[in-house]
JSON list of C-alpha atoms in Angstrom, two decimals:
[
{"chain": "A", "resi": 1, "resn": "UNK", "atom": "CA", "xyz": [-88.17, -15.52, -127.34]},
{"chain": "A", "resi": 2, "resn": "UNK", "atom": "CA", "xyz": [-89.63, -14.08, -130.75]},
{"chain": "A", "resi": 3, "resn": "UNK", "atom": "CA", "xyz": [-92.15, -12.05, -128.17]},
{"chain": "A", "resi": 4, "resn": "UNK", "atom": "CA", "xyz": [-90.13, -10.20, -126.48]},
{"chain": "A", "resi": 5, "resn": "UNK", "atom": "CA", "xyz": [-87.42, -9.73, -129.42]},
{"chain": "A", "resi": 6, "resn": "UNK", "atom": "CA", "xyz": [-86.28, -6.13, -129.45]},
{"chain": "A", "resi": 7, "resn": "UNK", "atom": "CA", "xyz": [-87.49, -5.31, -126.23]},
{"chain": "A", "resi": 8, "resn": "UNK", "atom": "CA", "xyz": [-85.65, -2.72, -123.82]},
{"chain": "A", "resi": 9, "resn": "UNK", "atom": "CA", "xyz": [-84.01, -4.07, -120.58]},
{"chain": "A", "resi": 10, "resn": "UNK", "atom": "CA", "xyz": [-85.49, -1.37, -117.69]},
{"chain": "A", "resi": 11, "resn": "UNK", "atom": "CA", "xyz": [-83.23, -2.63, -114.83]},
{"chain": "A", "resi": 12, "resn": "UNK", "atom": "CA", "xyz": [-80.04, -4.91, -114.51]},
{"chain": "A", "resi": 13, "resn": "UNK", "atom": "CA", "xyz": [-80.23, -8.39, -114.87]},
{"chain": "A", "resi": 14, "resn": "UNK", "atom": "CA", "xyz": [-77.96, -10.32, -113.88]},
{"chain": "A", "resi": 15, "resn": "UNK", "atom": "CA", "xyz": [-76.04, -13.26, -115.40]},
{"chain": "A", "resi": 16, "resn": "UNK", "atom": "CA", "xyz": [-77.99, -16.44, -115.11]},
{"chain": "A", "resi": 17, "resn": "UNK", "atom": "CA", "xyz": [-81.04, -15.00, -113.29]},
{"chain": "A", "resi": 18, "resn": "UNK", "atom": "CA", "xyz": [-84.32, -15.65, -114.84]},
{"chain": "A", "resi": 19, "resn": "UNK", "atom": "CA", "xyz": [-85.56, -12.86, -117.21]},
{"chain": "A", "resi": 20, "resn": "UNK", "atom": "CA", "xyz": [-88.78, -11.76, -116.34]},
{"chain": "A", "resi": 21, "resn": "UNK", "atom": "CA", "xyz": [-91.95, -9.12, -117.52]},
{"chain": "A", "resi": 22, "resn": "UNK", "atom": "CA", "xyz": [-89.99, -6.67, -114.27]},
{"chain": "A", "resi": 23, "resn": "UNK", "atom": "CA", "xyz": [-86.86, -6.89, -116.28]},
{"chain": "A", "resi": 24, "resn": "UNK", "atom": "CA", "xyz": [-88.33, -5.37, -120.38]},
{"chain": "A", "resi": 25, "resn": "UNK", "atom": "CA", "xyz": [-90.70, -3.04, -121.65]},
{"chain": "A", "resi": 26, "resn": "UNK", "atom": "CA", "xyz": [-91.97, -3.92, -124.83]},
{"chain": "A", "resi": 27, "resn": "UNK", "atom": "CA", "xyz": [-93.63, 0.01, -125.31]},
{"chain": "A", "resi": 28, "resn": "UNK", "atom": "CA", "xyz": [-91.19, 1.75, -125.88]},
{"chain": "A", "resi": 29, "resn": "UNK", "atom": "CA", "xyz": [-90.44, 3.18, -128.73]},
{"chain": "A", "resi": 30, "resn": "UNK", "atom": "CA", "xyz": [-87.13, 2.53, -130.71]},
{"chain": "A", "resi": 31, "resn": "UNK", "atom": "CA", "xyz": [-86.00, 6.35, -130.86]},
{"chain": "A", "resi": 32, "resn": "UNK", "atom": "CA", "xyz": [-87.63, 9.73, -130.69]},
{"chain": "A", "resi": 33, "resn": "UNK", "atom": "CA", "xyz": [-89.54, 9.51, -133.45]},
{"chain": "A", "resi": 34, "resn": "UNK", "atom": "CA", "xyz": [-92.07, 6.79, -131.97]},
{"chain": "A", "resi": 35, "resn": "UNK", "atom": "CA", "xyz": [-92.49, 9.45, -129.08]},
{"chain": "A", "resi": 36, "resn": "UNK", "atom": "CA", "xyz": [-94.31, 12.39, -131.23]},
{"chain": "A", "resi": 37, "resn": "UNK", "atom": "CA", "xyz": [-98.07, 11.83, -131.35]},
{"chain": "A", "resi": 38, "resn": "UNK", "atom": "CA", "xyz": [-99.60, 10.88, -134.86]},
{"chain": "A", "resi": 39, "resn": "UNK", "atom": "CA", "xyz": [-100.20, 14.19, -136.79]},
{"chain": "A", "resi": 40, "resn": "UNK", "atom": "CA", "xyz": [-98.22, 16.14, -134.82]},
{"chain": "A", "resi": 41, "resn": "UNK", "atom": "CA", "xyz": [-94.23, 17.45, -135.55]},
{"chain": "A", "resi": 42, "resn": "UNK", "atom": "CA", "xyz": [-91.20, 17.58, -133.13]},
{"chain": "A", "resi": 43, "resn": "UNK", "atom": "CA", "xyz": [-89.91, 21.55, -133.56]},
{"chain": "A", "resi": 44, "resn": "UNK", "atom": "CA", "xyz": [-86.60, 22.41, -131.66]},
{"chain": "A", "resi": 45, "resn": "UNK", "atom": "CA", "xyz": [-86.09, 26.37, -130.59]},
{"chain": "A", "resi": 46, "resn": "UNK", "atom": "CA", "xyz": [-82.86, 27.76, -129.40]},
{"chain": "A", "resi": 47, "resn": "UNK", "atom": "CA", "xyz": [-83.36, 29.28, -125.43]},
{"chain": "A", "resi": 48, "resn": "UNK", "atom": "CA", "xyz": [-81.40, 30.70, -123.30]},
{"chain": "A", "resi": 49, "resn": "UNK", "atom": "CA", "xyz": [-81.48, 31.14, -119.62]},
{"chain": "A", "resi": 50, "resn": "UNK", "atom": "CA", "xyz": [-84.33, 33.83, -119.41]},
{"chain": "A", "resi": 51, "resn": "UNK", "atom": "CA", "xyz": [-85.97, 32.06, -121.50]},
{"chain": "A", "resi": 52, "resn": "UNK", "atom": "CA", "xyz": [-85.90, 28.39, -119.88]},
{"chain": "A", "resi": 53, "resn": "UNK", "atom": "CA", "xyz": [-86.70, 30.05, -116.60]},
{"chain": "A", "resi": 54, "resn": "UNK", "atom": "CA", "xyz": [-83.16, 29.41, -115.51]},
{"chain": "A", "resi": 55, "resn": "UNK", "atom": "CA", "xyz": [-83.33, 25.95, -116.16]},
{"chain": "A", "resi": 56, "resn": "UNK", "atom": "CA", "xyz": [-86.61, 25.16, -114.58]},
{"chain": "A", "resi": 57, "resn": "UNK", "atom": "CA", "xyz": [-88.64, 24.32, -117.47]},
{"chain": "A", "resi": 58, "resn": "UNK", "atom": "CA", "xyz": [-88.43, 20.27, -118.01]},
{"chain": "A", "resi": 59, "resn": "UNK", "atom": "CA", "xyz": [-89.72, 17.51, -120.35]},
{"chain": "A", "resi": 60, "resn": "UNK", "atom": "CA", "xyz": [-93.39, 17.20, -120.01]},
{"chain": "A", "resi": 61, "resn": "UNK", "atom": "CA", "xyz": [-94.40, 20.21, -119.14]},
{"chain": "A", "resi": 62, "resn": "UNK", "atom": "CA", "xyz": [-96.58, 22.94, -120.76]},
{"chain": "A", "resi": 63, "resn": "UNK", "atom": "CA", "xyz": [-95.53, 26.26, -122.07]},
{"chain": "A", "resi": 64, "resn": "UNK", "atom": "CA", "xyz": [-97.06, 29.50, -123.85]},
{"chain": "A", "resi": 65, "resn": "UNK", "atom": "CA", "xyz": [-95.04, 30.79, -126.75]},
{"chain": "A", "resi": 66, "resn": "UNK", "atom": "CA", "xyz": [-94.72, 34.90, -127.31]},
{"chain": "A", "resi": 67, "resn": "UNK", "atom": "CA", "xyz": [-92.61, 36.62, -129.89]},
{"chain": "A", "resi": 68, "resn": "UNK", "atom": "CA", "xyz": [-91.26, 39.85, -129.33]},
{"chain": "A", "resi": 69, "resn": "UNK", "atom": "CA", "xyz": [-91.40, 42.44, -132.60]},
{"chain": "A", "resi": 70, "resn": "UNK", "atom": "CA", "xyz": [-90.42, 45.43, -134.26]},
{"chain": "A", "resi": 71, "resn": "UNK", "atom": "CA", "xyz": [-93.85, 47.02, -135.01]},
{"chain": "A", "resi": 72, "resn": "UNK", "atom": "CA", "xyz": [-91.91, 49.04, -137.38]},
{"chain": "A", "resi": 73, "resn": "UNK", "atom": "CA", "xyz": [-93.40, 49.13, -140.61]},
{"chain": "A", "resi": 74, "resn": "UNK", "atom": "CA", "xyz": [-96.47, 46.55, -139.62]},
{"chain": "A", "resi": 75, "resn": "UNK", "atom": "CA", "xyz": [-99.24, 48.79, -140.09]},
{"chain": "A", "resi": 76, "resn": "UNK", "atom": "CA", "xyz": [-101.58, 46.67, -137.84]},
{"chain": "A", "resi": 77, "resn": "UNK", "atom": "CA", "xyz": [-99.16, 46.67, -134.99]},
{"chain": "A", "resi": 78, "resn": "UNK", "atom": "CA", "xyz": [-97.35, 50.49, -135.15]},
{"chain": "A", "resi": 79, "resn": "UNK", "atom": "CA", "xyz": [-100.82, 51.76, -134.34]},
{"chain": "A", "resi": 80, "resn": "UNK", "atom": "CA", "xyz": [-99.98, 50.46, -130.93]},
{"chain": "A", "resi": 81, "resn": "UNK", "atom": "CA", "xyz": [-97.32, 53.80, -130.71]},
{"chain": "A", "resi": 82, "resn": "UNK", "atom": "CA", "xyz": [-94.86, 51.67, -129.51]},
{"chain": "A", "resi": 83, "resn": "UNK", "atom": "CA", "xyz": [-91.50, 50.28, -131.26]},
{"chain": "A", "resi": 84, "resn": "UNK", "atom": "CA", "xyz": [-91.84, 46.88, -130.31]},
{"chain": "A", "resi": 85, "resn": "UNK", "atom": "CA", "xyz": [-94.43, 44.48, -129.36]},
{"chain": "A", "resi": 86, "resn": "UNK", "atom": "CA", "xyz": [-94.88, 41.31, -127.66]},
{"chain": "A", "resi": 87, "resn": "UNK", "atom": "CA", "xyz": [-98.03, 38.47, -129.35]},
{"chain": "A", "resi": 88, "resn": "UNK", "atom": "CA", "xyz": [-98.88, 34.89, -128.70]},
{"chain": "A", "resi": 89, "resn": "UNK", "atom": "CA", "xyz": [-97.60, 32.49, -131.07]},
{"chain": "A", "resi": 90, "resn": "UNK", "atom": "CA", "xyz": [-99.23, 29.39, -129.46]},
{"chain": "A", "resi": 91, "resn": "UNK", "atom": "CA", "xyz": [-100.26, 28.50, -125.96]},
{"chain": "A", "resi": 92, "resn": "UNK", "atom": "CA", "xyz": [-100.12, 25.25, -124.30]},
{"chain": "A", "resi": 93, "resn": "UNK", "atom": "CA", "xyz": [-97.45, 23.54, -125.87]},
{"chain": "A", "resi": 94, "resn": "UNK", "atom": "CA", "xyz": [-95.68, 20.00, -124.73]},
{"chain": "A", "resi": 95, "resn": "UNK", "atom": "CA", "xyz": [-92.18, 20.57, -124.38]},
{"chain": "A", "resi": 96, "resn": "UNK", "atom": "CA", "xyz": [-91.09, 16.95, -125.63]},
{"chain": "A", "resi": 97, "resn": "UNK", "atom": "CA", "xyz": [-87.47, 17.44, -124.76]},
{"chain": "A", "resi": 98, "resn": "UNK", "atom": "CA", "xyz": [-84.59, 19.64, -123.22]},
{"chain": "A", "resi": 99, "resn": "UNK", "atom": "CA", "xyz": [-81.64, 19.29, -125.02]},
{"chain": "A", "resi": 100, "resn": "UNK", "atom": "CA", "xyz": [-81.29, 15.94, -125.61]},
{"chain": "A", "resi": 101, "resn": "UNK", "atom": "CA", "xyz": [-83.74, 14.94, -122.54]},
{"chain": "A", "resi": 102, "resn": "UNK", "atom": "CA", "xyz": [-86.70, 13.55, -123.23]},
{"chain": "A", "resi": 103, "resn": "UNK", "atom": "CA", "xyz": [-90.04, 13.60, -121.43]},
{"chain": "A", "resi": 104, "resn": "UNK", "atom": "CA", "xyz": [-91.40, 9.98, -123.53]},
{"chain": "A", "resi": 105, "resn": "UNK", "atom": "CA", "xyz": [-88.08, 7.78, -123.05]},
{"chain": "A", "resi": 106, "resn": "UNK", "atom": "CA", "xyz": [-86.88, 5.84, -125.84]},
{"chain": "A", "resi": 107, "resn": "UNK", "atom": "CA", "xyz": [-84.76, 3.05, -126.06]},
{"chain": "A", "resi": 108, "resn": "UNK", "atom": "CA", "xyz": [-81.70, 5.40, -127.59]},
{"chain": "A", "resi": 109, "resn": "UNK", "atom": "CA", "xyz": [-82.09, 6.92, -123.87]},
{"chain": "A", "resi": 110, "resn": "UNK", "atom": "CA", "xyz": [-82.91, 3.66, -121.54]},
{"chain": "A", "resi": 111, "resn": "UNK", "atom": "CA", "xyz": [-79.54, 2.37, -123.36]},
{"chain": "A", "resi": 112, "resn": "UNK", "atom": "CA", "xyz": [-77.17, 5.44, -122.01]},
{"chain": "A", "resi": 113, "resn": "UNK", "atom": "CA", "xyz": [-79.41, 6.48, -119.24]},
{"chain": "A", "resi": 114, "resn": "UNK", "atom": "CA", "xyz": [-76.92, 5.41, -116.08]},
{"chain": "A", "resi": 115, "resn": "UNK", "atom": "CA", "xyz": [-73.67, 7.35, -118.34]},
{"chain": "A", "resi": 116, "resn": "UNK", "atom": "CA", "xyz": [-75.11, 9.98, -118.84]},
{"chain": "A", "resi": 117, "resn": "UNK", "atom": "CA", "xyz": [-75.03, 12.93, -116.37]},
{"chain": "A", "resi": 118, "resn": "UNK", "atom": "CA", "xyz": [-78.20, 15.32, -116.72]},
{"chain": "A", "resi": 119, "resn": "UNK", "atom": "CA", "xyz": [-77.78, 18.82, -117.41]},
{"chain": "A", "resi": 120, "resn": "UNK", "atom": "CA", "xyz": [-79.15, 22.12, -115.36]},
{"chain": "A", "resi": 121, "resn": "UNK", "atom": "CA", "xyz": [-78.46, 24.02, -118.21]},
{"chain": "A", "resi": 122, "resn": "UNK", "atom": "CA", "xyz": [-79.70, 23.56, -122.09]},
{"chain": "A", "resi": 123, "resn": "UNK", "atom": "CA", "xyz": [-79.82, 25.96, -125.28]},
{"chain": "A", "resi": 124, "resn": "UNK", "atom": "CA", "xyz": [-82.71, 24.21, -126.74]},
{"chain": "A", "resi": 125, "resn": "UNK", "atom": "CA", "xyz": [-86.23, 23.30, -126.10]},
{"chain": "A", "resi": 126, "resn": "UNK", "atom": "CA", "xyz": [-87.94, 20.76, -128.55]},
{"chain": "A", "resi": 127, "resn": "UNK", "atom": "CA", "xyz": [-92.04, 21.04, -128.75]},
{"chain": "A", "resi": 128, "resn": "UNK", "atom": "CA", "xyz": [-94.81, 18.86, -129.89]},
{"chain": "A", "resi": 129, "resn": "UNK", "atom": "CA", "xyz": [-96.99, 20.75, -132.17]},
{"chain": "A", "resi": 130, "resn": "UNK", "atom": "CA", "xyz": [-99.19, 20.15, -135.37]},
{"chain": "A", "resi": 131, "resn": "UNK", "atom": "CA", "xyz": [-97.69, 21.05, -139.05]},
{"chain": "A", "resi": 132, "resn": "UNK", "atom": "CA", "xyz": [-99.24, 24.38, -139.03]},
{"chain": "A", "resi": 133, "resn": "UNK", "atom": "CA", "xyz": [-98.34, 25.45, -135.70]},
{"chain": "A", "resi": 134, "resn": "UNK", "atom": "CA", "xyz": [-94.88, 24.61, -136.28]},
{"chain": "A", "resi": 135, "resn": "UNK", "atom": "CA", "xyz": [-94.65, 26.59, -140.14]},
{"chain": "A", "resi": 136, "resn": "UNK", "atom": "CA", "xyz": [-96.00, 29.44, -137.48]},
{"chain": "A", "resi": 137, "resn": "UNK", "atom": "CA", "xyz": [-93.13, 29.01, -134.83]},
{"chain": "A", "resi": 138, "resn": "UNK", "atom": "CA", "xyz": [-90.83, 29.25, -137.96]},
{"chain": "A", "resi": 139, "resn": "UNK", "atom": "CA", "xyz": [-92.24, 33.02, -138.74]},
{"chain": "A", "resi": 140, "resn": "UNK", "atom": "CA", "xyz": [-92.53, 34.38, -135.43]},
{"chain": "A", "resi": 141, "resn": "UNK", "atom": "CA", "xyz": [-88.68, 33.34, -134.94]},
{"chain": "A", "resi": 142, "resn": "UNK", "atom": "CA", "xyz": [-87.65, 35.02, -138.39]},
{"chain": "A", "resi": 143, "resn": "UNK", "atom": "CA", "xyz": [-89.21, 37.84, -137.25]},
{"chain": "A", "resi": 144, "resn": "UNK", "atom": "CA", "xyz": [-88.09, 38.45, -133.52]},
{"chain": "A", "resi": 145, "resn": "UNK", "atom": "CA", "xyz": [-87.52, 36.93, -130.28]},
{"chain": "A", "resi": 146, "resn": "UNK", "atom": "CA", "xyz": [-89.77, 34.15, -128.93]},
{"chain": "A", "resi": 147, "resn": "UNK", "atom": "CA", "xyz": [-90.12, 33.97, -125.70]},
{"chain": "A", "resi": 148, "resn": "UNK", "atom": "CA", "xyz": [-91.52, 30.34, -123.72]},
{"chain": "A", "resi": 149, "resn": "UNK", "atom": "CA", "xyz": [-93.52, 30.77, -120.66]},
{"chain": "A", "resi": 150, "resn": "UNK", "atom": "CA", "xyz": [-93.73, 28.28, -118.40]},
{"chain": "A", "resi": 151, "resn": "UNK", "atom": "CA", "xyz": [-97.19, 26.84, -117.27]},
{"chain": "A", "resi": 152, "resn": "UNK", "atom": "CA", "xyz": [-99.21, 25.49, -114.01]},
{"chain": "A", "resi": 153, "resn": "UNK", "atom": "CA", "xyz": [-99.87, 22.12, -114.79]},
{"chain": "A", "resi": 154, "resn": "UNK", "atom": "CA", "xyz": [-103.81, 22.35, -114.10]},
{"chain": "A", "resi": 155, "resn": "UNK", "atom": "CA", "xyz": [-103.75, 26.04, -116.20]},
{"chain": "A", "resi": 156, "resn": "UNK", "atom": "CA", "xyz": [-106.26, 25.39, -118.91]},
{"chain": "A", "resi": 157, "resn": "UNK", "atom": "CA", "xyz": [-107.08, 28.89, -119.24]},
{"chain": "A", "resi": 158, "resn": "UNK", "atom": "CA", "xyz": [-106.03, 30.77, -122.76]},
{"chain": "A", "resi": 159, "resn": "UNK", "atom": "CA", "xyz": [-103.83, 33.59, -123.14]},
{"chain": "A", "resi": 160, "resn": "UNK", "atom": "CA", "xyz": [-106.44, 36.76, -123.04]},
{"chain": "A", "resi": 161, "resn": "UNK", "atom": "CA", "xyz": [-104.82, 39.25, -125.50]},
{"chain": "A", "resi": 162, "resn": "UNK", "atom": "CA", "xyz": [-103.37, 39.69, -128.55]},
{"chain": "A", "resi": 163, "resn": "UNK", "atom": "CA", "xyz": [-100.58, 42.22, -128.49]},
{"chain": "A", "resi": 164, "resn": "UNK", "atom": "CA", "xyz": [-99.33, 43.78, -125.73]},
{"chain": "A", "resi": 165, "resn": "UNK", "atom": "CA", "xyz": [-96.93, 47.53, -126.15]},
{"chain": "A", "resi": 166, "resn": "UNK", "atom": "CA", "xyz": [-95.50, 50.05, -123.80]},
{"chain": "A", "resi": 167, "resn": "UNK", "atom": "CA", "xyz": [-97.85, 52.56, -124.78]}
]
């Protein structure tokens, strides 16, 4: 009993049938906090629909973060001639969580997984990234819009510019 103390029930069990190894998971973590990778930080942004791609983008997948700027009074991007500007903030980022969907279950979520009813619809996104990258997601949101593009799972390929204007 002491081995399997703690443990998260997966699937009903009935009363008086035998529990067996089908029936727990002993891996999963107690709450969300066991689900973020050593070294790296959870980071919530707010989203709307444009920018969840109406919904579509889910737990586990992969996005490429842009901000959209005033290049007003940034010498190094009002040479572009344009007002605003669009840059990369990060690329390739796990999206851990939609709302308060998760892509790593946890036993917080096993435990109301049947009462709750999932959402189309969220206003956040919540990322994995390291301590750095996340201090950099805090700028580029104080200083305009981000914007979270969706990627192919297989897309290993890097985001080949650095600013990107009307002019």
């Amino acid at each position: 009993f002491d081995s399997i103390q703690g443990a998260v029930l997966v699937k009903p069990l009935q009363h008086g049938k035998m529990l067996s190894q089908d029936y727990i998971d002993l891996k999963i973590p107690k709450d969300f906090s066991g689900t973020i990778q050593i070294g790296h930080r959870a980071v919530t942004i707010q989203v709307d629909e444009i920018n969840s791609i109406s919904g579509m983008i889910r737990p586990g997948n992969f996005i490429d973060l842009f901000t959209r700027i005033s290049a007003v009074g940034i010498p190094a991007l009002a040479s572009s001639g344009s007002a605003e500007v669009v840059i990369p903030v990060l690329e390739d980022v796990l999206v851990l969580a939609t709302d308060k969907v998760s892509a790593r279950p946890n036993e917080d979520e096993f435990k109301n997984l049947d009462a709750r009813e999932r959402q189309r619809t969220y206003n956040t996104l919540t990322l994995e990234v390291t301590p750095r990258e996340a201090a950099l997601i805090a700028l580029a949101e104080t200083r305009g819009n981000l914007i979270a593009a969706l990627r192919n799972a297989t897309d290993t390929g890097g985001i080949l510019f650095s600013k990107v204007s009307l002019c």
